[in-house]
Short mmCIF file of N, CA, C and O in Angstrom, two decimals:
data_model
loop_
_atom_site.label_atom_id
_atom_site.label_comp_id
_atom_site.label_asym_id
_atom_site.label_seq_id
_atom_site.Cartn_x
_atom_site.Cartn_y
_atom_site.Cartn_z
N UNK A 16 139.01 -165.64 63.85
CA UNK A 16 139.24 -164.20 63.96
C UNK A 16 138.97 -163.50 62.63
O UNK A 16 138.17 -162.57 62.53
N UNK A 17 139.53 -163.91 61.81
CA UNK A 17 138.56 -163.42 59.72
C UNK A 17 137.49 -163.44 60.08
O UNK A 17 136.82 -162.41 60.02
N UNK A 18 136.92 -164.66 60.60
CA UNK A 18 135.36 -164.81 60.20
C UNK A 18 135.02 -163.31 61.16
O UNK A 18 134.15 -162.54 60.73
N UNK A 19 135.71 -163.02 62.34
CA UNK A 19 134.67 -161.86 63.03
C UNK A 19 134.86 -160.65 62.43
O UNK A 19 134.17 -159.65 62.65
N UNK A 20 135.69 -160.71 61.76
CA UNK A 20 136.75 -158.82 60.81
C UNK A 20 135.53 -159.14 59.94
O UNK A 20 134.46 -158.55 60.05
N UNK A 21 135.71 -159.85 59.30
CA UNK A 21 134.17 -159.57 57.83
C UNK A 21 133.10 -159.60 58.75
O UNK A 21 132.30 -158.76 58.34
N UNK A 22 132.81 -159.95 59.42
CA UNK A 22 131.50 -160.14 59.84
C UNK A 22 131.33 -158.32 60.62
O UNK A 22 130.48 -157.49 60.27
N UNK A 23 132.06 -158.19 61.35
CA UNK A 23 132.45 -156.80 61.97
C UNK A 23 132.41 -155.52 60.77
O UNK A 23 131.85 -154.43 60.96
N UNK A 24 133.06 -155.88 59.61
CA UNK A 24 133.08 -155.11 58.75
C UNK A 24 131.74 -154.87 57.68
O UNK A 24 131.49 -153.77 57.18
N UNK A 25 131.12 -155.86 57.49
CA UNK A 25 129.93 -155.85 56.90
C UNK A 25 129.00 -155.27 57.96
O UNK A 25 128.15 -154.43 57.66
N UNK A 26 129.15 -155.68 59.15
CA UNK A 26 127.91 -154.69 60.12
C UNK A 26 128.31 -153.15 59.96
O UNK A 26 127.39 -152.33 59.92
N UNK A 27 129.60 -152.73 59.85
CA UNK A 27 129.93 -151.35 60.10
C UNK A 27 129.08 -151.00 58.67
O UNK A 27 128.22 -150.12 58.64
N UNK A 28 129.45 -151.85 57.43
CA UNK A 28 128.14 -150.75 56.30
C UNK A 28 127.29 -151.05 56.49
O UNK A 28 126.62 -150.19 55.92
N UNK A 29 126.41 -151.95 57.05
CA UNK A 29 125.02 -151.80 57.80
C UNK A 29 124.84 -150.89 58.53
O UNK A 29 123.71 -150.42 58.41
N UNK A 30 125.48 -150.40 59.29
CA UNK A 30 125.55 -149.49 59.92
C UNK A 30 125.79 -148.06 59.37
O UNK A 30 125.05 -147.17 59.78
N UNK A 31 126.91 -147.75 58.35
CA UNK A 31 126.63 -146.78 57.73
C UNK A 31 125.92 -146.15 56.95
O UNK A 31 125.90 -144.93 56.75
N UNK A 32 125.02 -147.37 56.23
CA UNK A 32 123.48 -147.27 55.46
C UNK A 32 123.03 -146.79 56.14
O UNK A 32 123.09 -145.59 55.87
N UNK A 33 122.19 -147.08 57.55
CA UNK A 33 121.06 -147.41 58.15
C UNK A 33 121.38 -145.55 58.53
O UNK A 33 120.51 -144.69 58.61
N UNK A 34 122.79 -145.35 58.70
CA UNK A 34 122.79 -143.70 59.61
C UNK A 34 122.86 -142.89 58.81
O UNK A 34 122.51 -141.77 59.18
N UNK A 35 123.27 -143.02 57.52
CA UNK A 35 123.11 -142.32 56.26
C UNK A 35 121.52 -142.23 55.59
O UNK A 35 121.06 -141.23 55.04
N UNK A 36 120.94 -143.31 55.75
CA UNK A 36 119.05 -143.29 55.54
C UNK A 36 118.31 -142.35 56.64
O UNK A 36 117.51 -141.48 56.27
N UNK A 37 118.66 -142.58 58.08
CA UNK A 37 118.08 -142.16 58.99
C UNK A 37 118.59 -140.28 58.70
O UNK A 37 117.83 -139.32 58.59
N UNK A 38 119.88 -140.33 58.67
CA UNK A 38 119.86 -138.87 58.20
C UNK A 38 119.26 -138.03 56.97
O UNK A 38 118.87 -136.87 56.88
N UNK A 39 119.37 -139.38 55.84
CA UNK A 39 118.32 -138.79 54.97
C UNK A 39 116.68 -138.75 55.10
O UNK A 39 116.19 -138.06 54.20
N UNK A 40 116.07 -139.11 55.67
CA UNK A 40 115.07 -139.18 56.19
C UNK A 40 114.81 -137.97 57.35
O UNK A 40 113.82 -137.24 57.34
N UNK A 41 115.91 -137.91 58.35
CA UNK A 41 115.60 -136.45 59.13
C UNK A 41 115.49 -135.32 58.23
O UNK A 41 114.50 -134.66 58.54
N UNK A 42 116.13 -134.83 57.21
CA UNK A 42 116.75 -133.83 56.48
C UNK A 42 115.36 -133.69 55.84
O UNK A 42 114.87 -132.56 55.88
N UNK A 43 114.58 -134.80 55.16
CA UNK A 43 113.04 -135.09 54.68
C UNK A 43 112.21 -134.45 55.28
O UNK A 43 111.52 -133.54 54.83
N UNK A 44 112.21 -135.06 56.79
CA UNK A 44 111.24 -134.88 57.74
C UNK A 44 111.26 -132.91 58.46
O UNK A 44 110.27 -132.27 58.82
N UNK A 45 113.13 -132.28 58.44
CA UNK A 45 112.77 -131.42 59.02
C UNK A 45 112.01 -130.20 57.13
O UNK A 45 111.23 -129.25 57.04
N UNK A 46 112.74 -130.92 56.16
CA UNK A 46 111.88 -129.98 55.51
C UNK A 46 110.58 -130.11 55.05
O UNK A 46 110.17 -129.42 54.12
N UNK A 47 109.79 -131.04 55.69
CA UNK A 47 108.42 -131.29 55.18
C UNK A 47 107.75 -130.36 56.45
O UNK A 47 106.73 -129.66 56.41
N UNK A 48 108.69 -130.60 57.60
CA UNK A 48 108.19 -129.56 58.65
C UNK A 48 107.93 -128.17 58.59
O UNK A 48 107.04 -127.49 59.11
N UNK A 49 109.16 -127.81 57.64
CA UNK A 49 109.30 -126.08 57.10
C UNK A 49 107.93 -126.02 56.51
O UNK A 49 107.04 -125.28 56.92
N UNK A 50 107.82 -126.83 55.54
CA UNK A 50 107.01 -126.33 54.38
C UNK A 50 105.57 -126.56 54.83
O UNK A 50 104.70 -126.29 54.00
N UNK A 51 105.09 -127.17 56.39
CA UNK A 51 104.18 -127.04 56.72
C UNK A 51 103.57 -125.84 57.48
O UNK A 51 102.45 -125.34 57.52
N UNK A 52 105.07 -125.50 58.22
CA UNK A 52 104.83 -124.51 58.53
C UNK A 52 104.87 -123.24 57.57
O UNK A 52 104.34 -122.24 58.05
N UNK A 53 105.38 -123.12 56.38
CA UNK A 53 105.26 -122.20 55.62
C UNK A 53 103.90 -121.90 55.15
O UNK A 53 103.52 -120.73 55.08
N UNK A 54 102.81 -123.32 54.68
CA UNK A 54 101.78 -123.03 54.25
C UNK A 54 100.18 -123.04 55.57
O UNK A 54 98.98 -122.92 55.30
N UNK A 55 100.83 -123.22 56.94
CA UNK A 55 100.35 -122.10 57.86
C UNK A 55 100.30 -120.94 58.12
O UNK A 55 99.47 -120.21 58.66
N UNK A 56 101.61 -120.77 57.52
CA UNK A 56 101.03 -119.11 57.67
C UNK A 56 100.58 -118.61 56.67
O UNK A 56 99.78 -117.68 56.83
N UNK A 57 100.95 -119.07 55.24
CA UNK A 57 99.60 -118.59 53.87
C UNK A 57 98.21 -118.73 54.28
O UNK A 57 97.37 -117.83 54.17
N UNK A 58 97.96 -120.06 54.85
CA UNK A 58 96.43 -120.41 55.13
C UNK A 58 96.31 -118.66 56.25
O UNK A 58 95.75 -117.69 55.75
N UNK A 59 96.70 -118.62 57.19
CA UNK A 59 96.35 -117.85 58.42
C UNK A 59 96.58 -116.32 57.79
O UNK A 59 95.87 -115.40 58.20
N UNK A 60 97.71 -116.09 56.65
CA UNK A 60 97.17 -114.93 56.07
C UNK A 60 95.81 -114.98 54.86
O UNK A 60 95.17 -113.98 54.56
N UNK A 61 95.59 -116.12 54.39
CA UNK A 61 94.29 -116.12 53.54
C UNK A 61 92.95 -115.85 54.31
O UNK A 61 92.05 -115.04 54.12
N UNK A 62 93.12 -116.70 55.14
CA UNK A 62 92.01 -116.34 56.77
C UNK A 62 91.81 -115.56 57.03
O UNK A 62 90.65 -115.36 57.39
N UNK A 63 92.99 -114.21 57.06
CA UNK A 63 92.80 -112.89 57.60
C UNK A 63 92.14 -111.86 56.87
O UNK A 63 91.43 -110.89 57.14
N UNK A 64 92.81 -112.60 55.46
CA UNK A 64 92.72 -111.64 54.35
C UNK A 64 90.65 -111.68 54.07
O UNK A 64 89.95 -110.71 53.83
N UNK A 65 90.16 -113.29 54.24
CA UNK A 65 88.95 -113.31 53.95
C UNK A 65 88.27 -113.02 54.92
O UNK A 65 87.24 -112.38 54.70
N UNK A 66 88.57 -113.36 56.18
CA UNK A 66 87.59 -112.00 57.29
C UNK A 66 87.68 -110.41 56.47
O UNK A 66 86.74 -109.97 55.81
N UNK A 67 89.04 -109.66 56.68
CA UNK A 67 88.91 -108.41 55.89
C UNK A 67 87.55 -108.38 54.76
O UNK A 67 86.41 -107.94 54.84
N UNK A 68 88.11 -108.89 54.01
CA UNK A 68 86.66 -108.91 52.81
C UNK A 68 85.31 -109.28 53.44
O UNK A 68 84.33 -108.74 52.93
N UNK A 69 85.08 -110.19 54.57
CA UNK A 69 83.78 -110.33 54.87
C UNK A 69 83.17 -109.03 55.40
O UNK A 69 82.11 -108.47 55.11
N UNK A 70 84.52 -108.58 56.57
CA UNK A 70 83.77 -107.51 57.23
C UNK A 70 83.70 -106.06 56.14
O UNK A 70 82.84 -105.22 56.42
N UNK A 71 84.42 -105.85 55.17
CA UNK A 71 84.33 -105.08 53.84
C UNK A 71 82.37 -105.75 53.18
O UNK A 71 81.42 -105.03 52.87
N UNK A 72 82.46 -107.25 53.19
CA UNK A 72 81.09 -107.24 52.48
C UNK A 72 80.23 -106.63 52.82
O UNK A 72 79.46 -106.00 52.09
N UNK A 73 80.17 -106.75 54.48
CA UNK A 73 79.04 -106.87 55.72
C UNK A 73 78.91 -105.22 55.94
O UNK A 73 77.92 -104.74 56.50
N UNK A 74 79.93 -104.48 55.48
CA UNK A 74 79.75 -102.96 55.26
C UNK A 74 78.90 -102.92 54.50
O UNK A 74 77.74 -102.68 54.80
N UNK A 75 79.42 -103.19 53.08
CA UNK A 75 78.91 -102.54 52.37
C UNK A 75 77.54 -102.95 51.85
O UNK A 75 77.05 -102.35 50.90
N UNK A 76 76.91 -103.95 52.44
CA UNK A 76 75.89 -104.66 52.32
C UNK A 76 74.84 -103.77 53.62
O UNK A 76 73.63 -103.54 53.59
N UNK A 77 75.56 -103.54 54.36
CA UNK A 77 74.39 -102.46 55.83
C UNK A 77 74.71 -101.08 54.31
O UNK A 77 73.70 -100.57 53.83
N UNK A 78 75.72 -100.78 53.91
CA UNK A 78 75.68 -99.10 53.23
C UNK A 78 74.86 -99.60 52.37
O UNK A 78 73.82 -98.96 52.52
N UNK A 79 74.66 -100.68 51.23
CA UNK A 79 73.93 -100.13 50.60
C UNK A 79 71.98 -100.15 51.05
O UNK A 79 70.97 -99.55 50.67
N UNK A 80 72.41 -101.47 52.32
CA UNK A 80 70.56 -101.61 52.41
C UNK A 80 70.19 -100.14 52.95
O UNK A 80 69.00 -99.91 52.72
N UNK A 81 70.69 -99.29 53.45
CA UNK A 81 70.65 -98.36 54.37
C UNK A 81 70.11 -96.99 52.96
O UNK A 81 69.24 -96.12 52.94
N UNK A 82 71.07 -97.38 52.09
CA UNK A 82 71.14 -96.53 51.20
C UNK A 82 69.90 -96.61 49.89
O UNK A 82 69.65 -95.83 48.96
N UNK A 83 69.21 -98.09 50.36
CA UNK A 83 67.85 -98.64 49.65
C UNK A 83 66.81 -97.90 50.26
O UNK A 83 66.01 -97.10 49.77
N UNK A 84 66.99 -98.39 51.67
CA UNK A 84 66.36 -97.46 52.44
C UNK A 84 65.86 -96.26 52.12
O UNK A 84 64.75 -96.13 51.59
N UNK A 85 66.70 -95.21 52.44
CA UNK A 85 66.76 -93.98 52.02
C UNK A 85 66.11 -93.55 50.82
O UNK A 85 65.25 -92.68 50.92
N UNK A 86 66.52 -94.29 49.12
CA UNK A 86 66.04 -94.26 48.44
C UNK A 86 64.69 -94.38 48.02
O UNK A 86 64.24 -93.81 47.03
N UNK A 87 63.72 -95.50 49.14
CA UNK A 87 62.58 -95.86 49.02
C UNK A 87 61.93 -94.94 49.32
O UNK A 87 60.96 -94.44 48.74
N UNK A 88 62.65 -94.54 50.65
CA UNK A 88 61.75 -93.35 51.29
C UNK A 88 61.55 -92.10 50.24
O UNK A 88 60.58 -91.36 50.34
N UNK A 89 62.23 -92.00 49.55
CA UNK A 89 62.82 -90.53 48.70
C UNK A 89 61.49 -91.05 47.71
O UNK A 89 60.54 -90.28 47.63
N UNK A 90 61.44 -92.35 46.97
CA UNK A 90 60.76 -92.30 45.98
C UNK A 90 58.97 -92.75 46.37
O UNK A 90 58.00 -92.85 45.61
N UNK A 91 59.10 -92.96 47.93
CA UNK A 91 57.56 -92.85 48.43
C UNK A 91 57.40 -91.46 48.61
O UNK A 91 56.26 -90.99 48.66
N UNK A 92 58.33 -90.79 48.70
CA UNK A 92 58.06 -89.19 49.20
C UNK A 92 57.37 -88.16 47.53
O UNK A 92 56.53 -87.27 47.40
N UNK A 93 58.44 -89.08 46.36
CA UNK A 93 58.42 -88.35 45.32
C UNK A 93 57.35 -88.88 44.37
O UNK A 93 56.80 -88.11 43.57
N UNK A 94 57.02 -90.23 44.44
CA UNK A 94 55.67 -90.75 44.30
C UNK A 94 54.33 -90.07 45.15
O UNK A 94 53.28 -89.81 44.56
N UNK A 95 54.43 -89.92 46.07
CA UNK A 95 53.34 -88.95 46.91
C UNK A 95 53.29 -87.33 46.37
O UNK A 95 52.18 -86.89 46.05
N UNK A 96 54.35 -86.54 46.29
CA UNK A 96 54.14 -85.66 45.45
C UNK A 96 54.07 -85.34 43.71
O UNK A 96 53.96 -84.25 43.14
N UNK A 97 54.19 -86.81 43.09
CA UNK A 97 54.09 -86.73 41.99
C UNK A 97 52.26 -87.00 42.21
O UNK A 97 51.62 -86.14 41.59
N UNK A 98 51.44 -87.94 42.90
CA UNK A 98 50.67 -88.50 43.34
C UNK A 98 49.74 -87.28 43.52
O UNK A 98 48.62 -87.34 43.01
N UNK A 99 50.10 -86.19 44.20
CA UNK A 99 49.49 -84.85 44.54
C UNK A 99 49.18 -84.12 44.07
O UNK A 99 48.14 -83.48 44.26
N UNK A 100 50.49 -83.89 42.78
CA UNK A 100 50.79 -83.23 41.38
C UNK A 100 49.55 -83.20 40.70
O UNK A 100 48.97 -82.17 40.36
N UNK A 101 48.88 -85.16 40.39
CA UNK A 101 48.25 -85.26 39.36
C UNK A 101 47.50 -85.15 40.15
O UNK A 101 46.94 -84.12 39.76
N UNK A 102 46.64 -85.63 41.68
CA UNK A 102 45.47 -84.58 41.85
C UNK A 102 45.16 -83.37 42.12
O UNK A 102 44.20 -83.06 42.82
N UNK A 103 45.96 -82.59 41.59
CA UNK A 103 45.81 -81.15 41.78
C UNK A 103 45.36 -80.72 40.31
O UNK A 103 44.40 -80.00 40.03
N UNK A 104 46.43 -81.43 39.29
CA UNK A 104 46.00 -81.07 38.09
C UNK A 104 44.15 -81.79 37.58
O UNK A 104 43.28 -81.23 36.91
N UNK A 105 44.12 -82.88 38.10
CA UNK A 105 42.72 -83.18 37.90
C UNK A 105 41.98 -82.44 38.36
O UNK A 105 41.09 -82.04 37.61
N UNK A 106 42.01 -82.02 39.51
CA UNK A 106 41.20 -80.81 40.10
C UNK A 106 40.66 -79.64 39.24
O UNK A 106 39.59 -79.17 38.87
N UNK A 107 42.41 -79.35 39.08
CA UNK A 107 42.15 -78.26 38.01
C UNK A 107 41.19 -78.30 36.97
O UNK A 107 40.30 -77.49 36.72
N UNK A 108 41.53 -79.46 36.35
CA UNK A 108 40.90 -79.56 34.96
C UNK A 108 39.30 -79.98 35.22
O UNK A 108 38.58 -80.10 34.23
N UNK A 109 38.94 -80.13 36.07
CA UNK A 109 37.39 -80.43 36.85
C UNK A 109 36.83 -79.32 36.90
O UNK A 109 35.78 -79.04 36.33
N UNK A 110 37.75 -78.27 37.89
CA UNK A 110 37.06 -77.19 38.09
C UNK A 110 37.05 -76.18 36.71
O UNK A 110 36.26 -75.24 36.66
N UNK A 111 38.00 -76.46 35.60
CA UNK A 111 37.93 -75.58 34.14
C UNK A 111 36.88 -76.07 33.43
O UNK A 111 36.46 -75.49 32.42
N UNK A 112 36.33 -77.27 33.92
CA UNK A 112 35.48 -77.98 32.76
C UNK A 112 34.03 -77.40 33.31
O UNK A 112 33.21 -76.89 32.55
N UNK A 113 33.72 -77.60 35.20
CA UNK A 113 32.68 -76.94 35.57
C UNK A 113 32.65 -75.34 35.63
O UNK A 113 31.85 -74.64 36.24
N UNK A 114 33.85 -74.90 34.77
CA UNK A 114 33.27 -73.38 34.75
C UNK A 114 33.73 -72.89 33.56
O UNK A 114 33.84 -71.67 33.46
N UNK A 115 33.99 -73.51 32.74
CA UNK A 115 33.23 -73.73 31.00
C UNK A 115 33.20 -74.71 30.53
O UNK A 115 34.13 -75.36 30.05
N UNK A 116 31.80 -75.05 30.62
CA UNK A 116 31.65 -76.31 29.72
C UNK A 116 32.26 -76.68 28.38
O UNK A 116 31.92 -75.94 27.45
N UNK A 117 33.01 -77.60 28.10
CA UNK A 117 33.33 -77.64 26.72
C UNK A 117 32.95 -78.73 25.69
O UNK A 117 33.25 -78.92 24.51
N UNK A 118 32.15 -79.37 26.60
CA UNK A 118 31.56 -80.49 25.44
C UNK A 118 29.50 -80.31 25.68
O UNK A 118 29.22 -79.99 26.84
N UNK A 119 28.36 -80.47 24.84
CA UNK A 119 27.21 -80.40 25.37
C UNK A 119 27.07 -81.49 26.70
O UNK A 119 26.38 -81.01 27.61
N UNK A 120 27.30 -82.10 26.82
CA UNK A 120 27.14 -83.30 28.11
C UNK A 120 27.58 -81.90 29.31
O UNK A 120 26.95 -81.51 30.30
N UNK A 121 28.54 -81.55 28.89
CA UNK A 121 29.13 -80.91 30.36
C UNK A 121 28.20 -79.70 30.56
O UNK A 121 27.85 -79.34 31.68
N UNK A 122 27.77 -79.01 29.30
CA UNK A 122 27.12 -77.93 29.54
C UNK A 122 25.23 -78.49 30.08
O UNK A 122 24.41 -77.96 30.82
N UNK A 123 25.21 -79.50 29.41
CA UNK A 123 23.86 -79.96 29.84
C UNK A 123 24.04 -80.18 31.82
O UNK A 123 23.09 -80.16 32.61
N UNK A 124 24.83 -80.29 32.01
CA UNK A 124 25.30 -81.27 33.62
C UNK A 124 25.56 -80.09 34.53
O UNK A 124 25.30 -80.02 35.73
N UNK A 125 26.11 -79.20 33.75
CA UNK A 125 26.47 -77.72 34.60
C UNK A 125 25.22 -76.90 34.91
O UNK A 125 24.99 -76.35 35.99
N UNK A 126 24.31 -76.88 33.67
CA UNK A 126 22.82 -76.27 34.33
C UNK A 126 22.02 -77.31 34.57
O UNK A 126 20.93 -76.90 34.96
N UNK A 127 22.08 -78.45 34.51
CA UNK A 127 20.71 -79.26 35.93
C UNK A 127 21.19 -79.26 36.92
O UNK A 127 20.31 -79.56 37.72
N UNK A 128 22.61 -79.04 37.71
CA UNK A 128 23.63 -79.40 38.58
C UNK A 128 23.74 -77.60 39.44
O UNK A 128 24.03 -77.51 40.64
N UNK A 129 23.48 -76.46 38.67
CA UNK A 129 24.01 -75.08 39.00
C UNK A 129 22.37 -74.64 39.90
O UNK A 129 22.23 -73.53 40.42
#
């Protein structure tokens, strides 16, 4: 009857280890759970946050091609009238030169030419 009291009594702290581990181990397990779920929802607000910025890039990437656009056109428009500018002024200076000669070449060219 000793031999079963110790034997009985040594299982009971086997027993109180094993439920004292297992509880330390739940207590582990439910906060490794928290903290997974905590850094789900960082990830799922970082996610959100980097769509925002994509669709912010994807703006401003159509505003500015749009706005290249525009610009090209402006400086084919302002190249064509700068383009016009200088043949108008060549003109000019063609038609001042054929109606006074100012060098002998031009005056020689104006009367075999008149």
């Amino acid at each position: 009857l000793s031999d079963l009291r110790v034997r009985h009594r040594e299982e009971c702290k086997v027993v109180s280890r094993l439920t004292m581990e297992n509880m330390n181990l739940a207590s582990r397990c439910r906060e490794a759970i928290s903290q997974v779920a905590a850094l789900k929802k960082e990830v799922h607000m970082y996610q959100k946050r980097q769509n925002e910025w994509q669709t912010q890039m994807q703006q401003l990437q159509r505003e500015q091609h749009h706005h290249n656009i525009a610009g090209d056109n402006g400086k084919k428009k302002h190249s064509r009238q700068n383009s016009a500018n200088a043949d108008s002024q060549e003109n000019a200076t063609l038609s001042k030169r054929s109606s006074s000669p100012t060098t002998d070449l031009d005056r020689i060219m104006s009367q075999q030419f008149s």
